PDB file of C-alpha atoms and ligand atoms in Angstrom:
ATOM      1  CA  MET A 268      50.375-104.795   3.829  1.00 55.00           C
ATOM      2  CA  LYS A 269      48.786-106.662   2.112  1.00 65.00           C
ATOM      3  CA  ILE A 270      46.708-109.177   4.235  1.00 76.00           C
ATOM      4  CA  ALA A 271      45.872-112.944   3.861  1.00 79.00           C
ATOM      5  CA  SER A 272      42.597-114.355   2.158  1.00 81.00           C
ATOM      6  CA  SER A 273      40.999-116.401   4.362  1.00 82.00           C
ATOM      7  CA  PRO A 274      38.794-119.667   3.627  1.00 85.00           C
ATOM      8  CA  ASN A 275      35.476-117.845   5.889  1.00 93.00           C
ATOM      9  CA  LYS A 276      35.435-114.555   3.099  1.00 96.00           C
ATOM     10  CA  GLY A 277      33.624-111.760   5.538  1.00 98.00           C
ATOM     11  CA  SER A 278      30.845-109.696   3.586  1.00 98.00           C
ATOM     12  CA  LEU A 279      30.020-105.860   2.586  1.00 98.00           C
ATOM     13  CA  GLU A 280      26.935-103.860   4.328  1.00 98.00           C
ATOM     14  CA  VAL A 281      26.166-100.706   2.402  1.00 98.00           C
ATOM     15  CA  ILE A 282      24.351 -98.029   4.240  1.00 98.00           C
ATOM     16  CA  CYS A 283      23.427 -94.926   1.840  1.00 98.00           C
ATOM     17  CA  GLY A 284      20.699 -92.437   1.633  1.00 98.00           C
ATOM     18  CA  PRO A 285      20.637 -88.265   0.345  1.00 97.00           C
ATOM     19  CA  MET A 286      21.851 -86.061   3.090  1.00 95.00           C
ATOM     20  CA  PHE A 287      20.178 -85.667   6.595  1.00 95.00           C
ATOM     21  CA  SER A 288      18.896 -89.700   6.408  1.00 96.00           C
ATOM     22  CA  GLY A 289      20.849 -91.088   8.688  1.00 95.00           C
ATOM     23  CA  LYS A 290      23.277 -92.542   7.516  1.00 96.00           C
ATOM     24  CA  SER A 291      26.721 -92.385   9.874  1.00 93.00           C
ATOM     25  CA  GLU A 292      23.532 -92.723  13.298  1.00 93.00           C
ATOM     26  CA  GLU A 293      23.184 -96.508  11.875  1.00 96.00           C
ATOM     27  CA  LEU A 294      27.308 -97.007  11.078  1.00 96.00           C
ATOM     28  CA  ILE A 295      27.792 -95.933  14.254  1.00 94.00           C
ATOM     29  CA  ARG A 296      24.766 -98.223  15.981  1.00 95.00           C
ATOM     30  CA  ARG A 297      26.010-101.321  14.031  1.00 96.00           C
ATOM     31  CA  ILE A 298      29.735-100.298  15.120  1.00 95.00           C
ATOM     32  CA  LYS A 299      28.182 -99.801  18.627  1.00 93.00           C
ATOM     33  CA  ARG A 300      26.587-103.283  18.430  1.00 95.00           C
ATOM     34  CA  ALA A 301      30.011-105.408  16.773  1.00 96.00           C
ATOM     35  CA  GLN A 302      32.091-103.881  20.219  1.00 93.00           C
ATOM     36  CA  LEU A 303      29.155-104.554  22.539  1.00 94.00           C
ATOM     37  CA  ALA A 304      30.314-108.216  21.241  1.00 97.00           C
ATOM     38  CA  LYS A 305      33.906-107.540  21.744  1.00 96.00           C
ATOM     39  CA  LEU A 306      34.554-108.216  17.963  1.00 96.00           C
ATOM     40  CA  SER A 307      37.723-106.000  16.567  1.00 95.00           C
ATOM     41  CA  VAL A 308      36.351-102.814  15.077  1.00 96.00           C
ATOM     42  CA  VAL A 309      38.596-100.431  13.719  1.00 95.00           C
ATOM     43  CA  VAL A 310      36.468 -97.208  11.823  1.00 95.00           C
ATOM     44  CA  PHE A 311      37.536 -94.876   8.901  1.00 94.00           C
ATOM     45  CA  LYS A 312      36.242 -91.738   7.309  1.00 91.00           C
ATOM     46  CA  HIS A 313      37.883 -89.518   4.936  1.00 88.00           C
ATOM     47  CA  ARG A 314      40.197 -87.163   6.014  1.00 84.00           C
ATOM     48  CA  PHE A 315      38.387 -84.490   3.646  1.00 68.00           C
ATOM     49  CA  ASP A 316      34.990 -84.410   6.276  1.00 50.00           C
ATOM     50  CA  ASN A 317      35.626 -82.266   8.750  1.00 57.00           C
ATOM     51  CA  ARG A 318      32.286 -82.425  10.708  1.00 48.00           C
ATOM     52  CA  SER A 319      34.452 -83.139  13.231  1.00 44.00           C
ATOM     53  CA  THR A 320      37.999 -83.657  15.099  1.00 42.00           C
ATOM     54  CA  LEU A 321      40.001 -86.180  12.773  1.00 56.00           C
ATOM     55  CA  GLN A 322      39.660 -88.777  14.807  1.00 66.00           C
ATOM     56  CA  HIS A 323      35.887 -89.139  14.891  1.00 76.00           C
ATOM     57  CA  VAL A 324      32.481 -89.699  13.119  1.00 77.00           C
ATOM     58  CA  ARG A 325      30.093 -88.340  13.473  1.00 74.00           C
ATOM     59  CA  SER A 326      26.651 -87.956  13.190  1.00 72.00           C
ATOM     60  CA  HIS A 327      23.808 -85.687  12.843  1.00 74.00           C
ATOM     61  CA  ASP A 328      22.668 -86.142  16.454  1.00 71.00           C
ATOM     62  CA  GLY A 329      25.808 -86.216  17.469  1.00 70.00           C
ATOM     63  CA  ARG A 330      26.824 -89.775  18.266  1.00 71.00           C
ATOM     64  CA  LEU A 331      30.747 -90.246  17.993  1.00 73.00           C
ATOM     65  CA  SER A 332      32.301 -93.696  17.245  1.00 78.00           C
ATOM     66  CA  PRO A 333      36.693 -93.114  17.195  1.00 85.00           C
ATOM     67  CA  ALA A 334      38.396 -93.229  13.482  1.00 90.00           C
ATOM     68  CA  HIS A 335      40.759 -93.020  12.148  1.00 90.00           C
ATOM     69  CA  ALA A 336      40.802 -90.165   9.174  1.00 89.00           C
ATOM     70  CA  VAL A 337      42.882 -90.714   5.738  1.00 89.00           C
ATOM     71  CA  ASP A 338      42.925 -89.863   2.503  1.00 84.00           C
ATOM     72  CA  ASN A 339      44.322 -92.952   0.498  1.00 89.00           C
ATOM     73  CA  PRO A 340      42.686 -96.440   1.153  1.00 92.00           C
ATOM     74  CA  GLN A 341      46.251 -98.568   1.337  1.00 93.00           C
ATOM     75  CA  GLN A 342      46.365 -96.641   4.344  1.00 91.00           C
ATOM     76  CA  PHE A 343      44.014 -99.393   6.215  1.00 93.00           C
ATOM     77  CA  PHE A 344      46.569-101.620   6.157  1.00 93.00           C
ATOM     78  CA  ASP A 345      48.262 -99.020   8.376  1.00 92.00           C
ATOM     79  CA  TYR A 346      45.331-100.605  11.337  1.00 93.00           C
ATOM     80  CA  VAL A 347      43.414-103.568  10.019  1.00 96.00           C
ATOM     81  CA  THR A 348      45.774-106.809  11.308  1.00 94.00           C
ATOM     82  CA  SER A 349      44.877-110.327  11.227  1.00 94.00           C
ATOM     83  CA  THR A 350      42.203-109.742  14.669  1.00 95.00           C
ATOM     84  CA  THR A 351      40.352-107.401  12.840  1.00 96.00           C
ATOM     85  CA  LEU A 352      37.118-108.643  12.871  1.00 97.00           C
ATOM     86  CA  VAL A 353      34.448-105.404  11.496  1.00 97.00           C
ATOM     87  CA  VAL A 354      35.822-103.196   9.426  1.00 98.00           C
ATOM     88  CA  ALA A 355      33.734 -99.617   9.054  1.00 97.00           C
ATOM     89  CA  ILE A 356      34.044 -97.034   6.730  1.00 96.00           C
ATOM     90  CA  ASP A 357      31.854 -93.822   6.968  1.00 94.00           C
ATOM     91  CA  GLU A 358      31.746 -90.822   4.246  1.00 92.00           C
ATOM     92  CA  ILE A 359      32.739 -93.722   1.891  1.00 95.00           C
ATOM     93  CA  GLN A 360      31.373 -91.371  -1.330  1.00 94.00           C
ATOM     94  CA  PHE A 361      35.277 -89.677  -0.740  1.00 91.00           C
ATOM     95  CA  PHE A 362      37.322 -92.092  -2.159  1.00 93.00           C
ATOM     96  CA  SER A 363      37.813 -92.279  -6.064  1.00 93.00           C
ATOM     97  CA  ASN A 364      36.900 -96.515  -6.976  1.00 95.00           C
ATOM     98  CA  ASP A 365      40.129 -97.226  -5.860  1.00 95.00           C
ATOM     99  CA  ILE A 366      38.414 -98.055  -3.290  1.00 97.00           C
ATOM    100  CA  VAL A 367      36.320-101.233  -4.561  1.00 97.00           C
ATOM    101  CA  PRO A 368      39.644-103.655  -5.366  1.00 97.00           C
ATOM    102  CA  ILE A 369      40.904-103.100  -1.163  1.00 97.00           C
ATOM    103  CA  VAL A 370      37.016-103.667   0.088  1.00 98.00           C
ATOM    104  CA  CYS A 371      37.225-106.666  -1.959  1.00 97.00           C
ATOM    105  CA  GLN A 372      40.296-107.515  -0.453  1.00 97.00           C
ATOM    106  CA  LEU A 373      38.947-107.028   3.171  1.00 97.00           C
ATOM    107  CA  ILE A 374      36.100-109.053   2.295  1.00 98.00           C
ATOM    108  CA  ASP A 375      38.338-112.124   0.825  1.00 97.00           C
ATOM    109  CA  SER A 376      40.436-112.413   3.703  1.00 96.00           C
ATOM    110  CA  GLY A 377      37.337-112.292   6.674  1.00 97.00           C
ATOM    111  CA  LYS A 378      36.758-109.447   7.650  1.00 98.00           C
ATOM    112  CA  ARG A 379      33.086-108.037   7.867  1.00 98.00           C
ATOM    113  CA  VAL A 380      32.942-104.599   5.925  1.00 98.00           C
ATOM    114  CA  ILE A 381      30.169-101.838   6.863  1.00 98.00           C
ATOM    115  CA  VAL A 382      30.339 -99.031   4.645  1.00 98.00           C
ATOM    116  CA  SER A 383      28.119 -95.480   4.498  1.00 97.00           C
ATOM    117  CA  GLY A 384      27.778 -92.351   2.178  1.00 96.00           C
ATOM    118  CA  LEU A 385      25.580 -90.773  -0.250  1.00 96.00           C
ATOM    119  CA  ASP A 386      24.314 -92.634  -3.231  1.00 97.00           C
ATOM    120  CA  LEU A 387      23.945 -89.888  -5.633  1.00 96.00           C
ATOM    121  CA  ASP A 388      25.008 -86.238  -5.868  1.00 93.00           C
ATOM    122  CA  PHE A 389      22.834 -82.920  -6.001  1.00 92.00           C
ATOM    123  CA  LYS A 390      22.454 -83.419  -9.871  1.00 93.00           C
ATOM    124  CA  ASN A 391      20.845 -86.354  -8.122  1.00 94.00           C
ATOM    125  CA  ASN A 392      23.642 -88.821 -10.353  1.00 93.00           C
ATOM    126  CA  PRO A 393      25.347 -92.016  -8.345  1.00 95.00           C
ATOM    127  CA  PHE A 394      28.195 -90.353  -6.720  1.00 94.00           C
ATOM    128  CA  GLY A 395      31.695 -91.695  -7.654  1.00 93.00           C
ATOM    129  CA  CYS A 396      32.719 -95.248  -6.379  1.00 95.00           C
ATOM    130  CA  MET A 397      28.834 -96.245  -4.907  1.00 97.00           C
ATOM    131  CA  PRO A 398      27.632 -97.978  -7.810  1.00 97.00           C
ATOM    132  CA  LEU A 399      29.898-100.552  -8.057  1.00 97.00           C
ATOM    133  CA  LEU A 400      30.185-101.253  -3.903  1.00 98.00           C
ATOM    134  CA  LEU A 401      26.348-101.491  -4.105  1.00 98.00           C
ATOM    135  CA  ALA A 402      27.285-103.719  -7.045  1.00 98.00           C
ATOM    136  CA  ILE A 403      29.544-106.554  -4.630  1.00 97.00           C
ATOM    137  CA  ALA A 404      26.883-105.539  -0.861  1.00 98.00           C
ATOM    138  CA  ASP A 405      25.701-108.394   0.611  1.00 98.00           C
ATOM    139  CA  HIS A 406      23.610-106.670   2.308  1.00 98.00           C
ATOM    140  CA  VAL A 407      22.053-102.917   1.260  1.00 98.00           C
ATOM    141  CA  THR A 408      20.443-100.626   3.055  1.00 98.00           C
ATOM    142  CA  LYS A 409      18.893 -97.847   1.729  1.00 98.00           C
ATOM    143  CA  LEU A 410      18.153 -94.466   4.090  1.00 98.00           C
ATOM    144  CA  LYS A 411      15.487 -91.718   3.178  1.00 98.00           C
ATOM    145  CA  ALA A 412      15.248 -88.263   4.904  1.00 98.00           C
ATOM    146  CA  ILE A 413      12.158 -86.352   5.073  1.00 98.00           C
ATOM    147  CA  CYS A 414      11.806 -83.207   2.445  1.00 98.00           C
ATOM    148  CA  MET A 415      11.891 -79.493   3.575  1.00 96.00           C
ATOM    149  CA  ASP A 416       9.557 -78.648   1.026  1.00 96.00           C
ATOM    150  CA  CYS A 417       6.781 -80.874   1.584  1.00 98.00           C
ATOM    151  CA  GLY A 418       7.527 -83.571   4.239  1.00 98.00           C
ATOM    152  CA  SER A 419       7.217 -86.607   2.052  1.00 98.00           C
ATOM    153  CA  GLU A 420      10.067 -89.766   2.304  1.00 98.00           C
ATOM    154  CA  ALA A 421      13.190 -87.549   0.564  1.00 98.00           C
ATOM    155  CA  GLN A 422      15.690 -89.579  -1.639  1.00 97.00           C
ATOM    156  CA  CYS A 423      18.259 -86.073  -2.752  1.00 97.00           C
ATOM    157  CA  THR A 424      20.081 -83.968  -1.577  1.00 95.00           C
ATOM    158  CA  GLN A 425      19.590 -80.454  -2.565  1.00 96.00           C
ATOM    159  CA  ARG A 426      22.518 -77.972  -3.072  1.00 94.00           C
ATOM    160  CA  LEU A 427      21.378 -74.109  -2.375  1.00 93.00           C
ATOM    161  CA  VAL A 428      23.841 -71.614  -3.578  1.00 90.00           C
ATOM    162  CA  ASN A 429      23.040 -68.125  -1.665  1.00 88.00           C
ATOM    163  CA  GLY A 430      19.409 -69.522  -1.798  1.00 90.00           C
ATOM    164  CA  ASN A 431      18.842 -70.903  -4.934  1.00 91.00           C
ATOM    165  CA  PRO A 432      19.348 -74.075  -6.198  1.00 94.00           C
ATOM    166  CA  ALA A 433      22.709 -75.168  -7.045  1.00 92.00           C
ATOM    167  CA  ARG A 434      23.034 -75.346 -11.075  1.00 91.00           C
ATOM    168  CA  TYR A 435      24.249 -78.433 -13.153  1.00 88.00           C
ATOM    169  CA  ASP A 436      27.700 -76.567 -13.607  1.00 86.00           C
ATOM    170  CA  ASP A 437      28.420 -74.891 -10.478  1.00 81.00           C
ATOM    171  CA  PRO A 438      31.864 -75.958  -8.911  1.00 75.00           C
ATOM    172  CA  LEU A 439      31.653 -78.671  -5.785  1.00 67.00           C
ATOM    173  CA  ILE A 440      34.148 -75.206  -4.062  1.00 65.00           C
ATOM    174  CA  LEU A 441      32.310 -71.966  -4.678  1.00 69.00           C
ATOM    175  CA  VAL A 442      34.886 -69.153  -2.891  1.00 71.00           C
ATOM    176  CA  GLY A 443      32.430 -66.340  -0.893  1.00 72.00           C
ATOM    177  CA  ALA A 444      28.817 -68.558  -1.516  1.00 75.00           C
ATOM    178  CA  GLN A 445      26.433 -68.963   1.545  1.00 82.00           C
ATOM    179  CA  GLU A 446      25.400 -72.424   0.348  1.00 85.00           C
ATOM    180  CA  GLN A 447      23.380 -75.180   2.079  1.00 90.00           C
ATOM    181  CA  TYR A 448      22.587 -78.680   2.022  1.00 93.00           C
ATOM    182  CA  GLN A 449      19.160 -79.925   1.917  1.00 95.00           C
ATOM    183  CA  ALA A 450      17.034 -82.817   1.571  1.00 97.00           C
ATOM    184  CA  ARG A 451      14.429 -82.982  -0.574  1.00 97.00           C
ATOM    185  CA  CYS A 452      11.845 -85.644  -2.756  1.00 98.00           C
ATOM    186  CA  ARG A 453      11.952 -86.128  -6.087  1.00 97.00           C
ATOM    187  CA  ASN A 454       9.475 -83.430  -6.491  1.00 97.00           C
ATOM    188  CA  CYS A 455      11.031 -80.733  -4.592  1.00 97.00           C
ATOM    189  CA  HIS A 456      14.865 -81.754  -5.971  1.00 97.00           C
ATOM    190  CA  SER A 457      15.587 -78.601  -8.770  1.00 95.00           C
ATOM    191  CA  ILE A 458      18.608 -77.724 -11.025  1.00 93.00           C
ATOM    192  CA  GLY A 459      19.248 -74.538 -11.225  1.00 90.00           C
ATOM    193  CA  ILE A 460      19.488 -73.291 -14.528  1.00 82.00           C
TER     194      ILE A 460
HETATM  195 ZN1   ZN B 256       9.216 -83.275  -1.302  1.00 68.31          ZN
END
């Protein structure tokens, strides 16, 4: 179902940064503040995210917010109604570019849309739909983590496979390998060869 356009347009807030930078924590903080203001909030996450049960957004510090897990952004319209004022989406980088016109439609119908996601993948390339969403955004919050090697501010996500930097062409799913992700600064981030 489509939602009617509104004379009062909404807005888009993008919270981005590497892993362990507190993106979900910041998203949950904004959700809780909207709920305190008695605004009607609907929360989504991608169904691929298995960090917690399908019905919650979970930050690394353990905070929870109930969420609908969907794999197709068209399913947003099963839950978003004319009375919804705020739409929050966690781990948005997992969605394809198909989500961009859906986000634009939500903004057009007057919703305040708040999304969080990784802006860069482990190769330090822009991640999926994020560059487009960052261009459309009214407000961008770029969070930093702490580099696990040197303690500087970190904007990169280091992928390690069996303790070594992942290679450029390593598949995203490696059966039987020990995988780990760390926040790293630019100097300490590396790609295996
Ligand atoms: Zn470093």
